Amino acid sequence: MAPGAASLHVSLVSADAEVWTGEASLVVAKTVEGELGFMAGHEPVLAILAEGQVRITQLDGTKVLASARDGFVSMEGNSLTIVAGNAALVA
């Protein structure tokens, strides 16, 4: 990520636990409308989460993979919240 560029604050939670929280440069989540990619500065979005992978690219380039289903994705400012009925880290 370029110096001085804004990061995206990400919270991925399931019905019973916080699955992953941190700063990221890119998050791709599957919604009922298709895959959506989110970066800092993205327009506000509220979308229904479809069953599939959430791919998080951390600021250092490390990838985090999670499976998620039954929930929603909310983007507001530089904050992305993914609330899933069922979610777990894959890698």
PDB file of C-alpha atoms in Angstrom:
ATOM      1  CA  MET A   1       0.000   0.000   0.000  1.00  0.00           C
ATOM      2  CA  ALA A   2       1.314   3.431  -0.864  1.00  0.00           C
ATOM      3  CA  PRO A   3       2.572   5.572   2.013  1.00  0.00           C
ATOM      4  CA  GLY A   4      -0.135   7.877   3.277  1.00  0.00           C
ATOM      5  CA  ALA A   5      -2.925   5.882   1.634  1.00  0.00           C
ATOM      6  CA  ALA A   6      -5.982   5.252   3.765  1.00  0.00           C
ATOM      7  CA  SER A   7      -6.633   1.769   5.073  1.00  0.00           C
ATOM      8  CA  LEU A   8      -9.910  -0.020   5.479  1.00  0.00           C
ATOM      9  CA  HIS A   9     -10.996  -1.061   8.978  1.00  0.00           C
ATOM     10  CA  VAL A  10     -12.586  -4.512   8.721  1.00  0.00           C
ATOM     11  CA  SER A  11     -14.744  -6.422  11.207  1.00  0.00           C
ATOM     12  CA  LEU A  12     -15.891  -9.938  10.324  1.00  0.00           C
ATOM     13  CA  VAL A  13     -18.227 -11.378  12.931  1.00  0.00           C
ATOM     14  CA  SER A  14     -20.426 -14.437  13.161  1.00  0.00           C
ATOM     15  CA  ALA A  15     -23.506 -14.928  15.321  1.00  0.00           C
ATOM     16  CA  ASP A  16     -21.406 -16.133  18.245  1.00  0.00           C
ATOM     17  CA  ALA A  17     -17.873 -14.734  17.826  1.00  0.00           C
ATOM     18  CA  GLU A  18     -15.599 -12.101  16.356  1.00  0.00           C
ATOM     19  CA  VAL A  19     -13.842 -13.938  13.510  1.00  0.00           C
ATOM     20  CA  TRP A  20     -11.331 -11.301  12.310  1.00  0.00           C
ATOM     21  CA  THR A  21     -10.757  -7.592  12.884  1.00  0.00           C
ATOM     22  CA  GLY A  22      -7.976  -5.444  11.510  1.00  0.00           C
ATOM     23  CA  GLU A  23      -6.767  -3.095   8.807  1.00  0.00           C
ATOM     24  CA  ALA A  24      -6.818  -4.105   5.156  1.00  0.00           C
ATOM     25  CA  SER A  25      -6.087  -2.691   1.728  1.00  0.00           C
ATOM     26  CA  LEU A  26      -8.717  -4.837  -0.064  1.00  0.00           C
ATOM     27  CA  VAL A  27     -11.646  -7.066   0.876  1.00  0.00           C
ATOM     28  CA  VAL A  28     -13.632  -9.161  -1.593  1.00  0.00           C
ATOM     29  CA  ALA A  29     -16.939 -10.651  -0.427  1.00  0.00           C
ATOM     30  CA  LYS A  30     -19.596 -12.641  -2.248  1.00  0.00           C
ATOM     31  CA  THR A  31     -23.055 -11.082  -2.194  1.00  0.00           C
ATOM     32  CA  VAL A  32     -26.319 -12.120  -3.821  1.00  0.00           C
ATOM     33  CA  GLU A  33     -25.507  -9.530  -6.529  1.00  0.00           C
ATOM     34  CA  GLY A  34     -22.052 -11.063  -7.183  1.00  0.00           C
ATOM     35  CA  GLU A  35     -18.574 -10.476  -5.782  1.00  0.00           C
ATOM     36  CA  LEU A  36     -17.860  -6.988  -4.475  1.00  0.00           C
ATOM     37  CA  GLY A  37     -14.419  -5.559  -3.814  1.00  0.00           C
ATOM     38  CA  PHE A  38     -13.948  -2.924  -1.115  1.00  0.00           C
ATOM     39  CA  MET A  39     -11.080  -0.478  -0.609  1.00  0.00           C
ATOM     40  CA  ALA A  40     -10.780   2.652   1.512  1.00  0.00           C
ATOM     41  CA  GLY A  41     -12.988   5.398   0.131  1.00  0.00           C
ATOM     42  CA  HIS A  42     -15.571   3.000  -1.360  1.00  0.00           C
ATOM     43  CA  GLU A  43     -19.096   4.380  -1.581  1.00  0.00           C
ATOM     44  CA  PRO A  44     -21.512   3.299   1.181  1.00  0.00           C
ATOM     45  CA  VAL A  45     -22.981  -0.159   0.560  1.00  0.00           C
ATOM     46  CA  LEU A  46     -25.423  -2.453   2.317  1.00  0.00           C
ATOM     47  CA  ALA A  47     -25.625  -5.869   0.630  1.00  0.00           C
ATOM     48  CA  ILE A  48     -26.864  -9.353   1.447  1.00  0.00           C
ATOM     49  CA  LEU A  49     -24.032 -11.815   1.974  1.00  0.00           C
ATOM     50  CA  ALA A  50     -24.089 -14.980  -0.146  1.00  0.00           C
ATOM     51  CA  GLU A  51     -22.408 -18.220   0.897  1.00  0.00           C
ATOM     52  CA  GLY A  52     -18.759 -18.124  -0.113  1.00  0.00           C
ATOM     53  CA  GLN A  53     -15.312 -16.844   0.738  1.00  0.00           C
ATOM     54  CA  VAL A  54     -14.347 -13.481   2.128  1.00  0.00           C
ATOM     55  CA  ARG A  55     -10.834 -12.596   0.929  1.00  0.00           C
ATOM     56  CA  ILE A  56      -8.994 -10.008   3.011  1.00  0.00           C
ATOM     57  CA  THR A  57      -5.660  -8.518   1.905  1.00  0.00           C
ATOM     58  CA  GLN A  58      -3.894  -7.052   4.916  1.00  0.00           C
ATOM     59  CA  LEU A  59      -1.724  -3.940   4.635  1.00  0.00           C
ATOM     60  CA  ASP A  60       1.462  -6.055   4.448  1.00  0.00           C
ATOM     61  CA  GLY A  61       0.012  -8.120   1.572  1.00  0.00           C
ATOM     62  CA  THR A  62      -0.822 -11.158   3.707  1.00  0.00           C
ATOM     63  CA  LYS A  63      -4.092 -12.811   2.697  1.00  0.00           C
ATOM     64  CA  VAL A  64      -6.780 -13.964   5.123  1.00  0.00           C
ATOM     65  CA  LEU A  65      -9.519 -16.292   3.872  1.00  0.00           C
ATOM     66  CA  ALA A  66     -12.791 -16.906   5.657  1.00  0.00           C
ATOM     67  CA  SER A  67     -15.963 -18.731   4.772  1.00  0.00           C
ATOM     68  CA  ALA A  68     -19.179 -16.865   5.480  1.00  0.00           C
ATOM     69  CA  ARG A  69     -22.911 -17.167   4.873  1.00  0.00           C
ATOM     70  CA  ASP A  70     -26.275 -15.851   6.004  1.00  0.00           C
ATOM     71  CA  GLY A  71     -25.685 -12.198   6.750  1.00  0.00           C
ATOM     72  CA  PHE A  72     -24.856  -8.814   5.307  1.00  0.00           C
ATOM     73  CA  VAL A  73     -21.992  -6.531   4.300  1.00  0.00           C
ATOM     74  CA  SER A  74     -22.001  -2.867   5.347  1.00  0.00           C
ATOM     75  CA  MET A  75     -19.537  -0.244   4.091  1.00  0.00           C
ATOM     76  CA  GLU A  76     -19.561   3.214   5.707  1.00  0.00           C
ATOM     77  CA  GLY A  77     -16.635   5.634   5.485  1.00  0.00           C
ATOM     78  CA  ASN A  78     -13.472   3.543   5.733  1.00  0.00           C
ATOM     79  CA  SER A  79     -15.166   0.880   7.851  1.00  0.00           C
ATOM     80  CA  LEU A  80     -16.370  -2.456   6.460  1.00  0.00           C
ATOM     81  CA  THR A  81     -18.498  -4.710   8.642  1.00  0.00           C
ATOM     82  CA  ILE A  82     -19.405  -8.242   7.620  1.00  0.00           C
ATOM     83  CA  VAL A  83     -21.993  -9.883   9.852  1.00  0.00           C
ATOM     84  CA  ALA A  84     -22.609 -13.552   9.108  1.00  0.00           C
ATOM     85  CA  GLY A  85     -24.819 -16.152  10.723  1.00  0.00           C
ATOM     86  CA  ASN A  86     -21.911 -18.529  10.191  1.00  0.00           C
ATOM     87  CA  ALA A  87     -18.291 -17.541   9.554  1.00  0.00           C
ATOM     88  CA  ALA A  88     -14.890 -19.122  10.153  1.00  0.00           C
ATOM     89  CA  LEU A  89     -11.283 -18.544   9.136  1.00  0.00           C
ATOM     90  CA  VAL A  90     -10.055 -20.867   6.397  1.00  0.00           C
ATOM     91  CA  ALA A  91      -6.449 -19.642   6.050  1.00  0.00           C
TER      92      ALA A  91
END
